[in-house]
Amino acid sequence: MASFISHTELIAEEIIPTIDFGLLSNGTPDQRSDMVQALAKACEDWGFFMVVNHGIPDQLRDEMLEAFKTLFDLSDDEKRPYVGGHVLDPIRIGTGFNSKIDIGKCWRHYAKIFVHPEFHSVPKPLNFRNISQEYSKCTRAIGLELLKAIWEGLGIDESRVKAALKLDSAFQILVANLYPPYPNSGTTFGFLPHSDHGLVTLLYQNDVDGLQIKHKDRWMYVKPAPNSILVNTGDHLEILSNGKYKSVLHRAVLNSEVARMSVVTAIGPALDAIFEPIPDLVNGDSPAVFRAMKYRDYLEQQQSNSLVEKGALNLVRL
Ligand SMILES: O=C(O)CCC(=O)C(=O)O
Ligand SMILES: [Fe+2]
């Protein structure tokens, strides 16, 4: 496999947009309106932004990271029931992107748990259930509030989108990534370049950087502001917005000295919702560029195949 790291130019001079969640949820009407505009710009220009004043208690974030660390440290016997299942199994533990097809390319352990509309959890560690339930609730509320502001910024009727996507049953998945230290050979990634399938993804990491995003055709490092969470737009926002907001391509590189961990939560439509470009955004000047598909089918296809950047979107591209 070609070395991406040594052959790509990395840029750091651009400033990643920051969204003040406090002003979005509790600001004056003018402050909220400014944030809605800032969010629309961040989605259009970047597909990626940092969120500050998000209200997730520091302790809860740390407990969530620790609980996942303990889960990864369980014996192979204890983890076996969750290893090697189907991509739509509600709890999965594995390595690489998809353990069956990506051996050797991704130096990553993952745990993936479906937490909404049905909440799933593991029996060990004992505190996992309570922590993950609370963490999922908090992050889902933030994700849904961001989406509400995103619909507003696109000038579309929130209640119609919410009903079409069945957002009361929004599909939420909680994922932890553990990247053990790895000598930097330049050929092995933590996570290969990809976009996420859902509407928005929220990410929190330990204090080891490694996430990179593709911005204006160049890879750039992401250095999160203290206490921020990172948010990126997923394929479904690209589809719904009829290509106005592109899902951002991102990847994770490895650290040769220390382990990196990220806790990621992706929020999407209900699994049985059929998504397609929002009719208000399709017209003679801007014909539909994606066809309709059921979210569950998209997810299954995207997760079952090798990741080739944003290749999954071709399933629905017209
Ligand atoms: O660990 C990271 O920084 C990236 C993780 C990621 O992209 C994902 O879980 O989809
Ligand atoms: Fe991702």
mmCIF file of C-alpha atoms and ligand atoms in Angstrom:
data_model
loop_
_atom_site.group_PDB
_atom_site.id
_atom_site.type_symbol
_atom_site.label_atom_id
_atom_site.label_comp_id
_atom_site.label_asym_id
_atom_site.label_seq_id
_atom_site.Cartn_x
_atom_site.Cartn_y
_atom_site.Cartn_z
ATOM 1 C CA MET A 1 0.000 0.000 0.000
ATOM 2 C CA ALA A 2 1.278 3.475 -0.858
ATOM 3 C CA SER A 3 2.489 5.715 1.911
ATOM 4 C CA PHE A 4 -0.036 8.502 2.376
ATOM 5 C CA ILE A 5 1.772 10.283 5.152
ATOM 6 C CA SER A 6 5.102 10.929 3.495
ATOM 7 C CA HIS A 7 3.528 11.921 0.175
ATOM 8 C CA THR A 8 0.898 14.328 1.390
ATOM 9 C CA GLU A 9 1.440 17.901 2.241
ATOM 10 C CA LEU A 10 0.154 18.789 5.678
ATOM 11 C CA ILE A 11 -1.153 22.230 6.388
ATOM 12 C CA ALA A 12 -1.742 23.791 9.736
ATOM 13 C CA GLU A 13 -2.259 27.471 9.018
ATOM 14 C CA GLU A 14 -6.036 27.361 8.567
ATOM 15 C CA ILE A 15 -8.205 27.990 11.607
ATOM 16 C CA ILE A 16 -10.932 25.445 12.216
ATOM 17 C CA PRO A 17 -14.321 27.092 12.920
ATOM 18 C CA THR A 18 -15.591 27.111 16.499
ATOM 19 C CA ILE A 19 -19.267 26.960 17.439
ATOM 20 C CA ASP A 20 -20.326 28.213 20.860
ATOM 21 C CA PHE A 21 -23.066 25.751 21.782
ATOM 22 C CA GLY A 22 -24.135 27.893 24.771
ATOM 23 C CA LEU A 23 -25.093 30.733 22.417
ATOM 24 C CA LEU A 24 -26.951 28.323 20.151
ATOM 25 C CA SER A 25 -29.050 26.771 22.893
ATOM 26 C CA ASN A 26 -29.322 29.603 25.445
ATOM 27 C CA GLY A 27 -28.237 32.799 23.719
ATOM 28 C CA THR A 28 -30.367 35.807 22.861
ATOM 29 C CA PRO A 29 -32.223 35.538 19.520
ATOM 30 C CA ASP A 30 -29.455 37.616 17.875
ATOM 31 C CA GLN A 31 -26.678 35.470 19.345
ATOM 32 C CA ARG A 32 -28.443 32.312 18.233
ATOM 33 C CA SER A 33 -28.988 33.675 14.777
ATOM 34 C CA ASP A 34 -25.259 34.565 14.477
ATOM 35 C CA MET A 35 -24.339 31.033 15.554
ATOM 36 C CA VAL A 36 -26.785 29.504 13.064
ATOM 37 C CA GLN A 37 -25.016 31.487 10.321
ATOM 38 C CA ALA A 38 -21.573 30.475 11.642
ATOM 39 C CA LEU A 39 -22.678 26.844 11.688
ATOM 40 C CA ALA A 40 -24.024 27.065 8.117
ATOM 41 C CA LYS A 41 -20.686 28.503 6.983
ATOM 42 C CA ALA A 42 -18.723 25.840 8.862
ATOM 43 C CA CYS A 43 -20.822 23.103 7.225
ATOM 44 C CA GLU A 44 -20.459 24.605 3.769
ATOM 45 C CA ASP A 45 -16.751 25.519 3.905
ATOM 46 C CA TRP A 46 -15.415 22.740 6.136
ATOM 47 C CA GLY A 47 -17.812 19.957 7.145
ATOM 48 C CA PHE A 48 -15.882 20.106 10.372
ATOM 49 C CA PHE A 49 -15.892 22.327 13.455
ATOM 50 C CA MET A 50 -15.143 22.443 17.163
ATOM 51 C CA VAL A 51 -17.925 22.891 19.666
ATOM 52 C CA VAL A 52 -17.236 24.715 22.925
ATOM 53 C CA ASN A 53 -19.554 25.289 25.901
ATOM 54 C CA HIS A 54 -21.272 22.026 24.988
ATOM 55 C CA GLY A 55 -22.252 21.256 28.584
ATOM 56 C CA ILE A 56 -20.910 17.675 28.770
ATOM 57 C CA PRO A 57 -19.354 17.448 32.237
ATOM 58 C CA ASP A 58 -15.558 16.833 32.116
ATOM 59 C CA GLN A 59 -15.974 14.011 34.584
ATOM 60 C CA LEU A 60 -18.485 12.220 32.367
ATOM 61 C CA ARG A 61 -16.156 12.447 29.352
ATOM 62 C CA ASP A 62 -13.246 11.083 31.346
ATOM 63 C CA GLU A 63 -15.361 8.309 32.851
ATOM 64 C CA MET A 64 -16.539 7.315 29.387
ATOM 65 C CA LEU A 65 -12.954 7.057 28.105
ATOM 66 C CA GLU A 66 -11.901 5.063 31.179
ATOM 67 C CA ALA A 67 -14.883 2.707 30.926
ATOM 68 C CA PHE A 68 -14.014 1.938 27.297
ATOM 69 C CA LYS A 69 -10.370 1.417 28.273
ATOM 70 C CA THR A 70 -11.463 -1.142 30.864
ATOM 71 C CA LEU A 71 -13.690 -2.808 28.277
ATOM 72 C CA PHE A 72 -10.750 -3.166 25.857
ATOM 73 C CA ASP A 73 -8.655 -4.627 28.683
ATOM 74 C CA LEU A 74 -11.113 -7.458 29.443
ATOM 75 C CA SER A 75 -9.910 -10.963 28.639
ATOM 76 C CA ASP A 76 -10.468 -12.399 25.156
ATOM 77 C CA ASP A 77 -13.015 -14.801 26.647
ATOM 78 C CA GLU A 78 -15.043 -11.951 28.089
ATOM 79 C CA LYS A 79 -14.997 -10.055 24.782
ATOM 80 C CA ARG A 80 -15.631 -13.112 22.561
ATOM 81 C CA PRO A 81 -19.466 -12.772 22.408
ATOM 82 C CA TYR A 82 -19.000 -9.421 20.630
ATOM 83 C CA VAL A 83 -16.228 -10.330 18.209
ATOM 84 C CA GLY A 84 -16.706 -11.106 14.526
ATOM 85 C CA GLY A 85 -20.459 -10.494 14.262
ATOM 86 C CA HIS A 86 -22.580 -8.896 11.566
ATOM 87 C CA VAL A 87 -22.256 -5.152 10.957
ATOM 88 C CA LEU A 88 -25.788 -4.622 12.249
ATOM 89 C CA ASP A 89 -25.201 -6.477 15.529
ATOM 90 C CA PRO A 90 -25.765 -3.956 18.312
ATOM 91 C CA ILE A 91 -22.458 -4.618 20.103
ATOM 92 C CA ARG A 92 -19.206 -5.337 18.276
ATOM 93 C CA ILE A 93 -15.589 -5.426 19.305
ATOM 94 C CA GLY A 94 -12.858 -5.816 16.699
ATOM 95 C CA THR A 95 -9.738 -4.519 15.011
ATOM 96 C CA GLY A 96 -9.023 -2.623 11.786
ATOM 97 C CA PHE A 97 -12.046 -1.056 10.039
ATOM 98 C CA ASN A 98 -13.911 -4.268 9.420
ATOM 99 C CA SER A 99 -11.955 -7.098 11.078
ATOM 100 C CA LYS A 100 -12.719 -9.473 8.214
ATOM 101 C CA ILE A 101 -11.410 -7.385 5.346
ATOM 102 C CA ASP A 102 -8.947 -4.794 6.556
ATOM 103 C CA ILE A 103 -6.270 -6.810 8.286
ATOM 104 C CA GLY A 104 -2.956 -4.979 8.504
ATOM 105 C CA LYS A 105 -4.022 -1.604 7.122
ATOM 106 C CA CYS A 106 -5.519 -0.101 10.284
ATOM 107 C CA TRP A 107 -3.775 -0.370 13.627
ATOM 108 C CA ARG A 108 -6.918 0.092 15.646
ATOM 109 C CA HIS A 109 -9.132 -1.641 18.168
ATOM 110 C CA TYR A 110 -12.754 -0.626 18.241
ATOM 111 C CA ALA A 111 -15.897 -1.171 20.255
ATOM 112 C CA LYS A 112 -19.223 -0.183 18.674
ATOM 113 C CA ILE A 113 -22.467 -0.099 20.578
ATOM 114 C CA PHE A 114 -25.926 0.919 19.340
ATOM 115 C CA VAL A 115 -27.373 3.250 21.967
ATOM 116 C CA HIS A 116 -30.534 4.703 20.369
ATOM 117 C CA PRO A 117 -33.447 4.200 19.758
ATOM 118 C CA GLU A 118 -32.726 0.975 21.643
ATOM 119 C CA PHE A 119 -30.056 1.229 24.271
ATOM 120 C CA HIS A 120 -27.507 -1.597 24.421
ATOM 121 C CA SER A 121 -24.670 -2.082 26.847
ATOM 122 C CA VAL A 122 -22.063 -4.561 28.012
ATOM 123 C CA PRO A 123 -22.202 -6.199 31.459
ATOM 124 C CA LYS A 124 -18.572 -5.332 32.260
ATOM 125 C CA PRO A 125 -17.161 -3.038 33.505
ATOM 126 C CA LEU A 126 -20.033 -2.700 35.940
ATOM 127 C CA ASN A 127 -20.294 1.078 35.625
ATOM 128 C CA PHE A 128 -20.342 0.970 31.801
ATOM 129 C CA ARG A 129 -24.131 0.963 31.483
ATOM 130 C CA ASN A 130 -24.743 4.064 33.597
ATOM 131 C CA ILE A 131 -21.893 6.055 32.125
ATOM 132 C CA SER A 132 -22.650 5.195 28.510
ATOM 133 C CA GLN A 133 -26.357 5.888 28.998
ATOM 134 C CA GLU A 134 -25.647 9.336 30.396
ATOM 135 C CA TYR A 135 -22.948 10.094 27.808
ATOM 136 C CA SER A 136 -25.191 9.003 24.934
ATOM 137 C CA LYS A 137 -28.073 11.109 26.212
ATOM 138 C CA CYS A 138 -25.885 14.217 26.504
ATOM 139 C CA THR A 139 -24.250 13.831 23.104
ATOM 140 C CA ARG A 140 -27.541 12.996 21.387
ATOM 141 C CA ALA A 141 -29.109 16.179 22.759
ATOM 142 C CA ILE A 142 -26.163 18.201 21.403
ATOM 143 C CA GLY A 143 -26.266 16.450 18.030
ATOM 144 C CA LEU A 144 -30.003 16.999 17.629
ATOM 145 C CA GLU A 145 -29.742 20.658 18.641
ATOM 146 C CA LEU A 146 -26.945 21.166 16.103
ATOM 147 C CA LEU A 147 -29.099 19.510 13.458
ATOM 148 C CA LYS A 148 -32.018 21.782 14.309
ATOM 149 C CA ALA A 149 -29.752 24.789 13.745
ATOM 150 C CA ILE A 150 -28.419 23.224 10.539
ATOM 151 C CA TRP A 151 -31.976 22.893 9.121
ATOM 152 C CA GLU A 152 -32.598 26.485 10.134
ATOM 153 C CA GLY A 153 -29.422 27.601 8.352
ATOM 154 C CA LEU A 154 -30.532 25.743 5.220
ATOM 155 C CA GLY A 155 -33.873 27.570 5.435
ATOM 156 C CA ILE A 156 -35.938 24.406 5.678
ATOM 157 C CA ASP A 157 -38.867 23.537 7.888
ATOM 158 C CA GLU A 158 -37.520 21.666 10.903
ATOM 159 C CA SER A 159 -40.689 19.746 11.708
ATOM 160 C CA ARG A 160 -40.883 18.314 8.184
ATOM 161 C CA VAL A 161 -37.274 17.119 8.173
ATOM 162 C CA LYS A 162 -37.638 15.717 11.663
ATOM 163 C CA ALA A 163 -40.702 13.748 10.610
ATOM 164 C CA ALA A 164 -39.167 12.539 7.321
ATOM 165 C CA LEU A 165 -36.007 11.334 9.070
ATOM 166 C CA LYS A 166 -37.962 10.032 12.090
ATOM 167 C CA LEU A 167 -35.485 11.821 14.325
ATOM 168 C CA ASP A 168 -37.354 10.815 17.486
ATOM 169 C CA SER A 169 -35.947 7.367 16.669
ATOM 170 C CA ALA A 170 -32.594 8.731 15.469
ATOM 171 C CA PHE A 171 -30.004 6.005 15.132
ATOM 172 C CA GLN A 172 -27.078 6.656 17.458
ATOM 173 C CA ILE A 173 -23.975 4.560 17.724
ATOM 174 C CA LEU A 174 -21.260 4.935 20.336
ATOM 175 C CA VAL A 175 -17.780 3.949 19.191
ATOM 176 C CA ALA A 176 -14.440 3.872 20.961
ATOM 177 C CA ASN A 177 -11.194 3.701 19.014
ATOM 178 C CA LEU A 178 -7.974 2.623 20.669
ATOM 179 C CA TYR A 179 -4.768 3.112 18.674
ATOM 180 C CA PRO A 180 -1.825 1.454 20.414
ATOM 181 C CA PRO A 181 1.599 3.046 19.831
ATOM 182 C CA TYR A 182 3.044 2.042 16.484
ATOM 183 C CA PRO A 183 6.408 2.825 14.855
ATOM 184 C CA ASN A 184 5.636 5.452 12.261
ATOM 185 C CA SER A 185 6.270 3.516 9.073
ATOM 186 C CA GLY A 186 4.088 5.798 6.968
ATOM 187 C CA THR A 187 2.162 2.849 5.534
ATOM 188 C CA THR A 188 -0.119 1.887 8.396
ATOM 189 C CA PHE A 189 -2.887 4.147 9.590
ATOM 190 C CA GLY A 190 -4.956 4.192 12.723
ATOM 191 C CA PHE A 191 -7.991 4.804 10.544
ATOM 192 C CA LEU A 192 -7.913 5.025 6.749
ATOM 193 C CA PRO A 193 -9.354 8.084 4.979
ATOM 194 C CA HIS A 194 -13.146 7.891 5.111
ATOM 195 C CA SER A 195 -16.332 9.868 5.644
ATOM 196 C CA ASP A 196 -18.921 8.930 8.263
ATOM 197 C CA HIS A 197 -22.318 7.544 7.269
ATOM 198 C CA GLY A 198 -24.636 9.515 9.573
ATOM 199 C CA LEU A 199 -25.748 13.135 9.759
ATOM 200 C CA VAL A 200 -23.228 14.407 12.315
ATOM 201 C CA THR A 201 -20.440 12.738 14.293
ATOM 202 C CA LEU A 202 -19.158 14.010 17.640
ATOM 203 C CA LEU A 203 -15.633 13.108 18.747
ATOM 204 C CA TYR A 204 -13.767 13.396 21.990
ATOM 205 C CA GLN A 205 -10.178 12.178 22.375
ATOM 206 C CA ASN A 206 -7.611 11.647 25.097
ATOM 207 C CA ASP A 207 -4.794 14.186 25.048
ATOM 208 C CA VAL A 208 -3.043 12.544 22.092
ATOM 209 C CA ASP A 209 -3.653 14.152 18.688
ATOM 210 C CA GLY A 210 -3.850 12.116 15.492
ATOM 211 C CA LEU A 211 -6.992 13.129 13.634
ATOM 212 C CA GLN A 212 -6.506 14.747 10.236
ATOM 213 C CA ILE A 213 -9.139 16.170 7.901
ATOM 214 C CA LYS A 214 -8.995 16.895 4.201
ATOM 215 C CA HIS A 215 -9.617 20.562 3.647
ATOM 216 C CA LYS A 216 -9.306 22.268 0.256
ATOM 217 C CA ASP A 217 -7.709 19.095 -1.122
ATOM 218 C CA ARG A 218 -4.960 19.017 1.480
ATOM 219 C CA TRP A 219 -4.664 17.045 4.687
ATOM 220 C CA MET A 220 -4.481 19.047 7.866
ATOM 221 C CA TYR A 221 -3.860 18.174 11.489
ATOM 222 C CA VAL A 222 -6.592 18.809 13.996
ATOM 223 C CA LYS A 223 -5.569 20.225 17.330
ATOM 224 C CA PRO A 224 -8.745 20.459 19.414
ATOM 225 C CA ALA A 225 -9.232 23.525 21.625
ATOM 226 C CA PRO A 226 -9.216 22.590 25.327
ATOM 227 C CA ASN A 227 -12.545 21.116 26.404
ATOM 228 C CA SER A 228 -13.975 21.176 22.917
ATOM 229 C CA ILE A 229 -15.656 18.336 21.117
ATOM 230 C CA LEU A 230 -15.048 17.880 17.413
ATOM 231 C CA VAL A 231 -17.953 17.550 15.030
ATOM 232 C CA ASN A 232 -17.973 16.471 11.422
ATOM 233 C CA THR A 233 -20.772 16.231 8.902
ATOM 234 C CA GLY A 234 -21.591 12.799 7.509
ATOM 235 C CA ASP A 235 -22.732 11.358 4.180
ATOM 236 C CA HIS A 236 -26.404 11.800 5.045
ATOM 237 C CA LEU A 237 -26.059 15.517 5.425
ATOM 238 C CA GLU A 238 -24.434 15.592 1.996
ATOM 239 C CA ILE A 239 -27.357 13.600 0.575
ATOM 240 C CA LEU A 240 -30.089 15.588 2.340
ATOM 241 C CA SER A 241 -28.550 18.931 1.408
ATOM 242 C CA ASN A 242 -28.253 17.679 -2.191
ATOM 243 C CA GLY A 243 -24.481 18.131 -2.101
ATOM 244 C CA LYS A 244 -24.423 21.629 -0.566
ATOM 245 C CA TYR A 245 -22.772 20.350 2.625
ATOM 246 C CA LYS A 246 -20.139 17.741 1.827
ATOM 247 C CA SER A 247 -19.223 15.018 4.311
ATOM 248 C CA VAL A 248 -15.624 15.589 5.332
ATOM 249 C CA LEU A 249 -12.889 13.092 4.550
ATOM 250 C CA HIS A 250 -10.820 12.293 7.633
ATOM 251 C CA ARG A 251 -8.285 9.763 8.917
ATOM 252 C CA ALA A 252 -6.318 9.009 12.073
ATOM 253 C CA VAL A 253 -2.542 8.676 12.170
ATOM 254 C CA LEU A 254 -0.592 6.758 14.769
ATOM 255 C CA ASN A 255 1.655 7.902 17.550
ATOM 256 C CA SER A 256 4.876 5.949 17.951
ATOM 257 C CA GLU A 257 5.131 6.514 21.711
ATOM 258 C CA VAL A 258 1.711 6.557 23.314
ATOM 259 C CA ALA A 259 -1.743 5.106 22.824
ATOM 260 C CA ARG A 260 -4.437 7.349 21.449
ATOM 261 C CA MET A 261 -8.124 6.935 22.248
ATOM 262 C CA SER A 262 -11.188 8.563 20.794
ATOM 263 C CA VAL A 263 -14.835 8.225 21.743
ATOM 264 C CA VAL A 264 -17.072 8.919 18.806
ATOM 265 C CA THR A 265 -20.829 9.102 18.534
ATOM 266 C CA ALA A 266 -22.598 9.204 15.203
ATOM 267 C CA ILE A 267 -26.192 10.381 14.901
ATOM 268 C CA GLY A 268 -28.255 9.549 11.844
ATOM 269 C CA PRO A 269 -31.869 9.202 10.722
ATOM 270 C CA ALA A 270 -33.949 6.268 11.978
ATOM 271 C CA LEU A 271 -32.664 3.043 10.440
ATOM 272 C CA ASP A 272 -35.910 2.469 8.548
ATOM 273 C CA ALA A 273 -36.126 6.065 7.283
ATOM 274 C CA ILE A 274 -35.736 6.525 3.562
ATOM 275 C CA PHE A 275 -33.484 9.457 2.901
ATOM 276 C CA GLU A 276 -33.080 11.560 -0.209
ATOM 277 C CA PRO A 277 -32.302 15.206 -0.992
ATOM 278 C CA ILE A 278 -34.769 17.510 0.802
ATOM 279 C CA PRO A 279 -37.359 18.506 -1.869
ATOM 280 C CA ASP A 280 -37.030 22.240 -0.975
ATOM 281 C CA LEU A 281 -33.377 22.063 -2.083
ATOM 282 C CA VAL A 282 -34.092 20.410 -5.418
ATOM 283 C CA ASN A 283 -35.220 22.487 -8.381
ATOM 284 C CA GLY A 284 -34.545 23.132 -12.055
ATOM 285 C CA ASP A 285 -31.240 24.890 -11.324
ATOM 286 C CA SER A 286 -30.233 22.290 -8.805
ATOM 287 C CA PRO A 287 -31.554 18.857 -9.831
ATOM 288 C CA ALA A 288 -31.298 15.938 -7.401
ATOM 289 C CA VAL A 289 -27.801 14.435 -7.369
ATOM 290 C CA PHE A 290 -28.678 11.496 -5.092
ATOM 291 C CA ARG A 291 -31.444 8.904 -5.203
ATOM 292 C CA ALA A 292 -33.499 7.637 -2.269
ATOM 293 C CA MET A 293 -32.278 4.749 -0.112
ATOM 294 C CA LYS A 294 -33.123 3.244 3.261
ATOM 295 C CA TYR A 295 -30.568 4.209 5.906
ATOM 296 C CA ARG A 296 -30.234 0.626 7.149
ATOM 297 C CA ASP A 297 -29.239 -0.555 3.636
ATOM 298 C CA TYR A 298 -26.689 2.226 3.269
ATOM 299 C CA LEU A 299 -25.160 1.518 6.642
ATOM 300 C CA GLU A 300 -24.903 -2.187 5.932
ATOM 301 C CA GLN A 301 -23.172 -1.601 2.604
ATOM 302 C CA GLN A 302 -20.820 1.063 3.944
ATOM 303 C CA GLN A 303 -19.753 -0.995 6.935
ATOM 304 C CA SER A 304 -19.374 -4.290 5.086
ATOM 305 C CA ASN A 305 -16.971 -3.083 2.439
ATOM 306 C CA SER A 306 -13.409 -1.865 2.444
ATOM 307 C CA LEU A 307 -13.263 1.863 2.981
ATOM 308 C CA VAL A 308 -12.319 3.705 -0.162
ATOM 309 C CA GLU A 309 -12.598 7.310 0.880
ATOM 310 C CA LYS A 310 -16.156 8.451 0.085
ATOM 311 C CA GLY A 311 -16.956 5.494 -2.179
ATOM 312 C CA ALA A 312 -20.133 4.549 -0.301
ATOM 313 C CA LEU A 313 -21.844 7.694 -1.603
ATOM 314 C CA ASN A 314 -21.664 6.209 -5.098
ATOM 315 C CA LEU A 315 -24.397 3.797 -3.982
ATOM 316 C CA VAL A 316 -26.877 6.636 -4.211
ATOM 317 C CA ARG A 317 -25.235 9.089 -6.603
ATOM 318 C CA LEU A 318 -27.320 9.734 -9.734
HETATM 319 O O1 LIG B 1 -10.061 8.443 16.099
HETATM 320 C C1 LIG B 1 -10.227 9.356 15.320
HETATM 321 O O2 LIG B 1 -9.683 10.454 15.420
HETATM 322 C C2 LIG B 1 -11.130 9.165 14.120
HETATM 323 C C3 LIG B 1 -12.225 8.169 14.369
HETATM 324 C C4 LIG B 1 -13.199 8.117 13.263
HETATM 325 O O3 LIG B 1 -13.048 8.752 12.260
HETATM 326 C C5 LIG B 1 -14.421 7.288 13.391
HETATM 327 O O4 LIG B 1 -14.582 6.566 14.402
HETATM 328 O O5 LIG B 1 -15.243 7.340 12.453
HETATM 329 FE FE FE B 2 -14.877 8.814 11.085
#
